[in-house]
Tab-separated table of C-alpha atoms in Angstrom:
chain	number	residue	atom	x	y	z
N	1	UNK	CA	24.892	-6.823	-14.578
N	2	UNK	CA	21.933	-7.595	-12.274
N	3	UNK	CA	18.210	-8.617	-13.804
N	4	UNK	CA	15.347	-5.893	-13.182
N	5	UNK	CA	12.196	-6.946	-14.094
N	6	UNK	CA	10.100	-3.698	-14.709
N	7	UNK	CA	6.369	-3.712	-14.689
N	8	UNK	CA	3.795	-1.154	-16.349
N	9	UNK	CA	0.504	-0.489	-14.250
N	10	UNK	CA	-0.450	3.483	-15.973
N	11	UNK	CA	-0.705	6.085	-13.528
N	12	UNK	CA	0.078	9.736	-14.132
N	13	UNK	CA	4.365	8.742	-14.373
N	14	UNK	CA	3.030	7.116	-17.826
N	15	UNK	CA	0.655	10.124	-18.873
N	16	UNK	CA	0.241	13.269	-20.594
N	17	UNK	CA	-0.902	16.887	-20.054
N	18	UNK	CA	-3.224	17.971	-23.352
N	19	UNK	CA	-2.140	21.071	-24.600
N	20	UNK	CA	-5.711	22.448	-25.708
N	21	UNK	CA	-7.400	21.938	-22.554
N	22	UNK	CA	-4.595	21.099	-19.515
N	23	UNK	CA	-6.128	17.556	-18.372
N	24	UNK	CA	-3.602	15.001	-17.805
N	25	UNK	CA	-4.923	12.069	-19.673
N	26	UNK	CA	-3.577	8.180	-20.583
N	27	UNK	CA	-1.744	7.641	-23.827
N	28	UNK	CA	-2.434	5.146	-26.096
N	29	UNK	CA	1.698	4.319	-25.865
N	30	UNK	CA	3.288	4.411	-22.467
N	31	UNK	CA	6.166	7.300	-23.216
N	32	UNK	CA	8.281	5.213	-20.526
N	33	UNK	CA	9.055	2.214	-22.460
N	34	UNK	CA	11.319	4.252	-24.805
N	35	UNK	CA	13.306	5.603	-22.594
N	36	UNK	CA	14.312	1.672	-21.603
N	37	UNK	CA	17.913	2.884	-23.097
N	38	UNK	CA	18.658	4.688	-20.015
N	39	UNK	CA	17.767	1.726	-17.626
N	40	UNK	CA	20.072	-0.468	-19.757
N	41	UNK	CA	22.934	1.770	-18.106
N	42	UNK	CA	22.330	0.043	-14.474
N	43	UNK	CA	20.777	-3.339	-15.541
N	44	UNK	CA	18.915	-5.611	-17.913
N	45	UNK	CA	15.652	-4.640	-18.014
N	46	UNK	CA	12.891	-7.288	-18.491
N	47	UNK	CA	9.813	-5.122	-18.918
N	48	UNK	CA	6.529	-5.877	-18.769
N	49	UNK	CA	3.022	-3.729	-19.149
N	50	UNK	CA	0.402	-5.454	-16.534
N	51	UNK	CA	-2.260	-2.663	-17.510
N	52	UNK	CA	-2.525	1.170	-17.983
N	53	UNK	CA	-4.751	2.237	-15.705
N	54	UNK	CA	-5.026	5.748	-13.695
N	55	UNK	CA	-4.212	4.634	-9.788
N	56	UNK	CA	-7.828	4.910	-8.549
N	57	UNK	CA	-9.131	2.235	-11.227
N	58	UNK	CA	-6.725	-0.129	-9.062
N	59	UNK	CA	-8.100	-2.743	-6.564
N	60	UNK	CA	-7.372	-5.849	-5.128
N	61	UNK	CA	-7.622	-7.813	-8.130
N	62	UNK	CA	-4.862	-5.780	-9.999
N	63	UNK	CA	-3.016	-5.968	-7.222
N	64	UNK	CA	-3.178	-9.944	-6.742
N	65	UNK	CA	-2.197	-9.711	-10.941
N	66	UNK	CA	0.656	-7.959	-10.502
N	67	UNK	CA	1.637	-10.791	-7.217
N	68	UNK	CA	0.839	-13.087	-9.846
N	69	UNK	CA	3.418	-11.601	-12.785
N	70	UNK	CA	6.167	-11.292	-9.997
N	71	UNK	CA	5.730	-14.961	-8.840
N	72	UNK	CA	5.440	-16.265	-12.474
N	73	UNK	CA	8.768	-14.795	-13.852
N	74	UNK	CA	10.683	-15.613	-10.576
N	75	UNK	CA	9.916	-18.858	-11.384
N	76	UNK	CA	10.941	-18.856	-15.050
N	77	UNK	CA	13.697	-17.082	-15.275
N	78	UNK	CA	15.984	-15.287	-12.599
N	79	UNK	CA	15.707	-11.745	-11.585
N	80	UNK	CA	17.305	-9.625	-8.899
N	81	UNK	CA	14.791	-7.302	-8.172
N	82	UNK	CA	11.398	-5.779	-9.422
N	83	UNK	CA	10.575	-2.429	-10.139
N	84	UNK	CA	6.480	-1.170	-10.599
N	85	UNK	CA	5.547	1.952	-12.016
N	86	UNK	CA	2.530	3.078	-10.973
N	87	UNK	CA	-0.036	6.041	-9.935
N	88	UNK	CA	0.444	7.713	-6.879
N	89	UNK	CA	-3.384	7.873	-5.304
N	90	UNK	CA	-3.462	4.317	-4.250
N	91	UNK	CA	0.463	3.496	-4.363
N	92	UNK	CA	0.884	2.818	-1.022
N	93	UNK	CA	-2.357	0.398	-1.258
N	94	UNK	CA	-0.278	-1.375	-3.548
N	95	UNK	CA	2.597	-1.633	-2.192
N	96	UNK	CA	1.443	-2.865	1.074
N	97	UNK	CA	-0.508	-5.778	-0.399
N	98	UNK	CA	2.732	-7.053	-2.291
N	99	UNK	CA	4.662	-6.449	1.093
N	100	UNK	CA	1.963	-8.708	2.551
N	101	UNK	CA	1.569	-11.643	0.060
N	102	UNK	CA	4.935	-11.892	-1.298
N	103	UNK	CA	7.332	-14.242	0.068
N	104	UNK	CA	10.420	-13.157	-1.531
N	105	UNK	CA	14.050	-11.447	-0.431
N	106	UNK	CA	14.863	-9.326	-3.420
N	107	UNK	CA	13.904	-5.811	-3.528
N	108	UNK	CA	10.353	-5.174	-5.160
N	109	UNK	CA	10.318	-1.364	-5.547
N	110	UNK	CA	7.270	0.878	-6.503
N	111	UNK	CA	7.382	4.392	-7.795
N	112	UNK	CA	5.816	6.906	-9.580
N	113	UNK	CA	4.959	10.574	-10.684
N	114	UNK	CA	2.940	14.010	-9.509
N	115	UNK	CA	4.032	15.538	-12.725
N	116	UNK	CA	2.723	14.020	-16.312
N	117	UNK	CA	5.882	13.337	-19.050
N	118	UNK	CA	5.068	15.659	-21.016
N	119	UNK	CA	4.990	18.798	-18.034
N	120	UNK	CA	7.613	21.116	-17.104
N	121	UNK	CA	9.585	19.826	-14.269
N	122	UNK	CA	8.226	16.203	-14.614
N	123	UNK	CA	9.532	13.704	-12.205
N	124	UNK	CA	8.740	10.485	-13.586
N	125	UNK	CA	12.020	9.079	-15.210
N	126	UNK	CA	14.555	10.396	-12.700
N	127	UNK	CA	11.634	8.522	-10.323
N	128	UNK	CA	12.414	5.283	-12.106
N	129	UNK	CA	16.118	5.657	-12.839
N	130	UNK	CA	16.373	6.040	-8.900
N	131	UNK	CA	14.047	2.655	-8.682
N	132	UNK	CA	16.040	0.678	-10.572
N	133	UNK	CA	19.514	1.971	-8.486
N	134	UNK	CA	17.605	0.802	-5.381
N	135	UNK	CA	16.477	-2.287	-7.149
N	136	UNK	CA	20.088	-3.237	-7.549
N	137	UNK	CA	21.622	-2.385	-4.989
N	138	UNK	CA	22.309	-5.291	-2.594
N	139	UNK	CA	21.299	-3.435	0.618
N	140	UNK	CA	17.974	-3.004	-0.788
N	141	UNK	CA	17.683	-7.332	-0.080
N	142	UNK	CA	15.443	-8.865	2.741
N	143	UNK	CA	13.713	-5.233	3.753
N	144	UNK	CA	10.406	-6.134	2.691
N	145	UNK	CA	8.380	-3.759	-0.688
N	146	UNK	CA	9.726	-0.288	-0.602
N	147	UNK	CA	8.968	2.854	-2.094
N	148	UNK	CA	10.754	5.544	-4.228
N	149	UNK	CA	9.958	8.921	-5.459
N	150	UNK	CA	11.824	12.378	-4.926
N	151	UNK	CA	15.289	10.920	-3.333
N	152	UNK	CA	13.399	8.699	-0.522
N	153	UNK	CA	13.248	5.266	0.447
N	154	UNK	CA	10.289	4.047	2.329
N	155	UNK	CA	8.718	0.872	3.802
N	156	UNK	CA	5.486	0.264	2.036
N	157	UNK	CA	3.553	-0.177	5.671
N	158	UNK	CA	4.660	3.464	7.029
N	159	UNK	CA	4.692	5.305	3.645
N	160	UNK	CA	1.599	7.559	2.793
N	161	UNK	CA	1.102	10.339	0.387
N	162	UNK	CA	0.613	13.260	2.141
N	163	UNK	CA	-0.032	16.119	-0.355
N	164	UNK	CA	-2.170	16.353	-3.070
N	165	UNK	CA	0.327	17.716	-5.793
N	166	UNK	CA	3.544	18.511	-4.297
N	167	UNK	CA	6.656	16.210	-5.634
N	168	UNK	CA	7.120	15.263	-2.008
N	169	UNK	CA	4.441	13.804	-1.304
N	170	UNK	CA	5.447	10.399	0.177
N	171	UNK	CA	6.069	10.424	3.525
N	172	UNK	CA	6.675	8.199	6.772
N	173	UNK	CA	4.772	9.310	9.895
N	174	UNK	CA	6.546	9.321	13.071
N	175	UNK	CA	9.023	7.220	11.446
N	176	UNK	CA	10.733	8.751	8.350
N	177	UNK	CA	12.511	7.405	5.497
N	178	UNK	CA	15.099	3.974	5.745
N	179	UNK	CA	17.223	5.595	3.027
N	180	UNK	CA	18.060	7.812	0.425
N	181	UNK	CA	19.281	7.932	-3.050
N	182	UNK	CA	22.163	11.029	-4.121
N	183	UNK	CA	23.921	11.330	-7.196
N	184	UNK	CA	25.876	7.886	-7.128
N	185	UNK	CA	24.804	6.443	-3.621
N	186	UNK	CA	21.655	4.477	-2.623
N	187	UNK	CA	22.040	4.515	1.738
N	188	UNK	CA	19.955	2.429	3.876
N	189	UNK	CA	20.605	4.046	7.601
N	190	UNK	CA	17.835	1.609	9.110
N	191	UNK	CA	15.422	-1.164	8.089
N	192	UNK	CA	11.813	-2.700	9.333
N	193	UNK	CA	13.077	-5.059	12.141
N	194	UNK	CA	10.232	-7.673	11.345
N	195	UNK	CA	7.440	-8.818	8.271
N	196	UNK	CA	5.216	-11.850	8.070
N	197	UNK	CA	3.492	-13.117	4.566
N	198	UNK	CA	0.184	-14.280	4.257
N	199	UNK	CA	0.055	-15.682	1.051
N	200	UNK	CA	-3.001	-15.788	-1.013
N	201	UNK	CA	-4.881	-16.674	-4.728
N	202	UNK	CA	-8.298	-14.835	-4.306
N	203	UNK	CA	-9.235	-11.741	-3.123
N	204	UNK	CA	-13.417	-12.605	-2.693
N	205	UNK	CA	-14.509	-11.249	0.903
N	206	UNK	CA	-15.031	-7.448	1.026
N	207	UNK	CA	-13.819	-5.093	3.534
N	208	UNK	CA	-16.106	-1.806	4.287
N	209	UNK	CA	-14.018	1.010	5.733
N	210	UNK	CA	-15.462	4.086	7.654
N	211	UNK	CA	-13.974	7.252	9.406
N	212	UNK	CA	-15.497	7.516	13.214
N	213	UNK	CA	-16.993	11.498	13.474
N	214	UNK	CA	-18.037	12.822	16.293
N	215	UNK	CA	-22.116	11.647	16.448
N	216	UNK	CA	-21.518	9.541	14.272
N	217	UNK	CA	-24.684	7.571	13.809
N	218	UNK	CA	-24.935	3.290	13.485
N	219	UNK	CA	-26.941	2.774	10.592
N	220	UNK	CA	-23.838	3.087	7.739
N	221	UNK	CA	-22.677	0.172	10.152
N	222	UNK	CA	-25.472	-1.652	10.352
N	223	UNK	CA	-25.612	-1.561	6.504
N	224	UNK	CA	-22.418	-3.188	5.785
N	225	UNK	CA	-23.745	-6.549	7.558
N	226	UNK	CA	-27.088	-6.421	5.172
N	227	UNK	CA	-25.154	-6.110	2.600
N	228	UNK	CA	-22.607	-8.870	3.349
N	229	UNK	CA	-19.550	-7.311	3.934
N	230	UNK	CA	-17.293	-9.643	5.757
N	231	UNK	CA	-15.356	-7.164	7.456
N	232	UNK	CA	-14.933	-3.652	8.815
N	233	UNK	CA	-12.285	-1.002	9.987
N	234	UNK	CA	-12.737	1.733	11.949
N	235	UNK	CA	-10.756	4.851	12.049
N	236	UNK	CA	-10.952	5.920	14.885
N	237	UNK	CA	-11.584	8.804	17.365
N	238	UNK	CA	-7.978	9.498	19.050
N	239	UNK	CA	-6.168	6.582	20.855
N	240	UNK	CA	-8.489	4.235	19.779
N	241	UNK	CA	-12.366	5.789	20.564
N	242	UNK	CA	-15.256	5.724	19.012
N	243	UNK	CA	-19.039	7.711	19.530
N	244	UNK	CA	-20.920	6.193	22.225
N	245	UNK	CA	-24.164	5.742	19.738
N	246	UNK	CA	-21.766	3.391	17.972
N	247	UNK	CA	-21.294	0.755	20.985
N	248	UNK	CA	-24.144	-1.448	20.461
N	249	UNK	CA	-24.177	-2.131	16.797
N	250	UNK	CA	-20.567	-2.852	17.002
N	251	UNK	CA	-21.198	-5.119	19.660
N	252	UNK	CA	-23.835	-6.647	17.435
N	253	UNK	CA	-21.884	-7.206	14.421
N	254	UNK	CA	-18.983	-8.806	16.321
N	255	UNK	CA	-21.246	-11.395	17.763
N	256	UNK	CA	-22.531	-12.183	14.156
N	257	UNK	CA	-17.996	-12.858	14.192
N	258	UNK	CA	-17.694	-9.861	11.749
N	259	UNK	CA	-14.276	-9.092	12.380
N	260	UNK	CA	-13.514	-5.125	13.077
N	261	UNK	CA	-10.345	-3.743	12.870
N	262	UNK	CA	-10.001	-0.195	14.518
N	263	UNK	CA	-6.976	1.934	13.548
N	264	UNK	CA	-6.456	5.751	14.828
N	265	UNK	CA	-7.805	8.224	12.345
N	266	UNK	CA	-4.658	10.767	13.710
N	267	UNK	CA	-2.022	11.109	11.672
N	268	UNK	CA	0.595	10.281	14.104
N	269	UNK	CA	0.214	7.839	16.863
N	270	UNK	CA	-1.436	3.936	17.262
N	271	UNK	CA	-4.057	2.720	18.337
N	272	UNK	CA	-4.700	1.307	21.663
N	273	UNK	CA	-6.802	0.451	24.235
N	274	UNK	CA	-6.414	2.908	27.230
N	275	UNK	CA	-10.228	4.530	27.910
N	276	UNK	CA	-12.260	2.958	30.136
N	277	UNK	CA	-15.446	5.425	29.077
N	278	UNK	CA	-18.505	4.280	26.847
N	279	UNK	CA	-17.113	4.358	23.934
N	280	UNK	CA	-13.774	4.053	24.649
N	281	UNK	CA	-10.521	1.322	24.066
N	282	UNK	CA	-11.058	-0.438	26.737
N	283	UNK	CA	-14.372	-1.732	26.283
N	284	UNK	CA	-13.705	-2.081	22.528
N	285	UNK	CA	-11.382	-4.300	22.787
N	286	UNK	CA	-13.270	-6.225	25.794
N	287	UNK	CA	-15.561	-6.441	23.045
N	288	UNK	CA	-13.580	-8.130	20.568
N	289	UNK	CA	-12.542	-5.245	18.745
N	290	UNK	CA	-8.775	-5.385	17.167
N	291	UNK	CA	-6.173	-2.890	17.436
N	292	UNK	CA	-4.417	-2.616	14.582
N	293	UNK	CA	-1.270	-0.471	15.847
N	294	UNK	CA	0.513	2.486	13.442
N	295	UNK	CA	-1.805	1.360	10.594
N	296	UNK	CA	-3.681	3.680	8.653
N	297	UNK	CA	-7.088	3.143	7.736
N	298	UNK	CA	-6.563	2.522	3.812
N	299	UNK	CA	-3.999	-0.300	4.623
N	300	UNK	CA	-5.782	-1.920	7.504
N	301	UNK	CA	-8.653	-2.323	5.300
N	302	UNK	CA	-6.182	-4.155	3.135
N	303	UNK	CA	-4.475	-6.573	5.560
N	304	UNK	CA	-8.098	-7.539	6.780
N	305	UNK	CA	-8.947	-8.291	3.716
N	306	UNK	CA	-5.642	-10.560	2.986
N	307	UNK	CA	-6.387	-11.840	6.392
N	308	UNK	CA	-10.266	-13.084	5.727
N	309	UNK	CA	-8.754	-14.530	2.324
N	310	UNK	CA	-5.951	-16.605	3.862
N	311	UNK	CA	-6.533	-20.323	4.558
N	312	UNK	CA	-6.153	-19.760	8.389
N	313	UNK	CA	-8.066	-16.532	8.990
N	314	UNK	CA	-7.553	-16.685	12.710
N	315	UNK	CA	-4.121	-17.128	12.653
N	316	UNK	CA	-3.602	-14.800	9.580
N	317	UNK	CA	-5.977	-12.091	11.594
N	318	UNK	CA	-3.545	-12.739	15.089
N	319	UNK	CA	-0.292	-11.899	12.904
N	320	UNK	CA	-0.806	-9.438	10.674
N	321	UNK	CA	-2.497	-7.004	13.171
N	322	UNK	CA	0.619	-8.151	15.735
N	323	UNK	CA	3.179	-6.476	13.245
């Protein structure tokens, strides 16, 4: 029987809905950890509780902790795969910074709820039972961090959540799932065709991210450089476009050698370099702008961040936007 180490991080898969006034709250107890019988079905469960925190209390640092715990018991004991529980808002955020900074084959696997324990209809344990099949299965090996909920299997650098409340949430733009779990089958039908790790033990610089409007104005850009930010993303108008009002500060803040990343703010699509207006790719990138191609705005910001914090920036910044 394979080794699953399981890790705790809160989120609404380990909450509760209050009866008196309907808020879905923490619980002093995480209600998963007793259902551990179940898991023992498909694999020895090592299980761990990093925190219990609702998703959007997460940031970098919990995420370098939970890097940490992964790294630590790999290298005191063997395990065959990890599985993190964890809320949905900034799962993907998550899972793409593991995908990033861990150098390891065997499957690391987040997933999660939309419905609380305690609700009708809640999703959270078949959630993790399916997490722990992928976990173990051997296909899952060498395909980078991947995510589970509701019968999917997703890379962590395409998966976003895409609805608010709906059990579905989790989707793939333009590209889809790599697999899918049924009753008694976990099928991979294709997998990410390349990865690089950028490994890392701080997480110090800070990264400001903005979404381009049309008129936007400079001085929200301008701000981030007084107040020391050490990098920037862009979302993006389109292909790759931003405001002409925005040309000259960005041109200003790239010859302080601010790096900015820009990423499309469309849903589908990548960003590239094909207007040659004020404004537009072209000059951006003549600029010194960098595309960051099929990103999305939340995990640029990440990999920018990884990238400034990596002992060869440069090199770090020439890969990980390359991917």
């Amino acid at each position: 029987m394979k080794t699953i180490l399981l890790i705790h991080t809160g989120g609404t898969i380990s909450m509760q809905m209050q009866a008196e006034t309907g808020a879905v709250v923490p619980t002093d107890s995480n209600p998963l950890t007793i259902e551990a019988g179940k898991l023992m079905e498909y694999a020895t469960i090592i299980e761990k509780e990093a925190f219990n925190l609702p998703s959007p209390h997460i940031t970098p640092k919990e995420m370098l902790i939970l890097k940490e715990i992964i790294e630590q018991t790999m290298s005191e004991q063997h395990i065959d795969g990890v599985v993190i529980t964890h809320g949905t808002d900034t799962l993907e955020e998550t899972a793409y910074f593991l995908d990033l900074t861990v150098d390891t084959a065997i499957p690391i696997v987040l997933t999660g709820a939309m419905r609380s324990s305690n609700e009708v209809g809640s999703d959270g344990l078949y959630n993790l039972l399916s997490a722990v099949k992928v976990a173990i299965a051997d296909d899952a090996k060498g395909k980078g961090v991947i995510v589970v909920l509701n019968d999917e299997i997703h890379t962590a650098v395409n998966v976003t959540k895409t609805h608010s409340s709906n059990v579905s949430t989790f989707q793939s733009p333009q590209y889809g799932p790599i697999g899918f779990i049924s009753k008694s089958v976990v099928h991979f039908h294709h997998a990410p065709i390349k990865r690089a790790i950028f490994p890392i033990s701080t997480v110090e610089k800070n990264v400001a991210l903005f979404k381009v409007y049309a008129g936007m104005d400079p001085d929200l850009l301008k701000a981030t450089v007084h107040l020391g930010y050490d990098g920037i993303v862009l979302e993006g108008l389109g292909q790759g476009n931003v405001p002409p009002s925005l040309v000259s500060t960005i041109e200003e803040i790239l010859q302080k050698e601010i790096p900015i990343v820009l990423v499309s703010r469309c849903f589908n699509g990548i960003a590239q370099d094909v207007y040659g207006y004020v404004g537009g790719g072209k000059g951006l990138k003549q600029a010194g702008v960098i595309f960051a191609h099929g990103l999305n705005g939340q995990k640029a910001r990440l990999a920018l961040l990884i990238a400034l914090n990596h002992q060869e920036q440069t090199e770090a910044m020439d890969q990980i936007f390359s991917i």
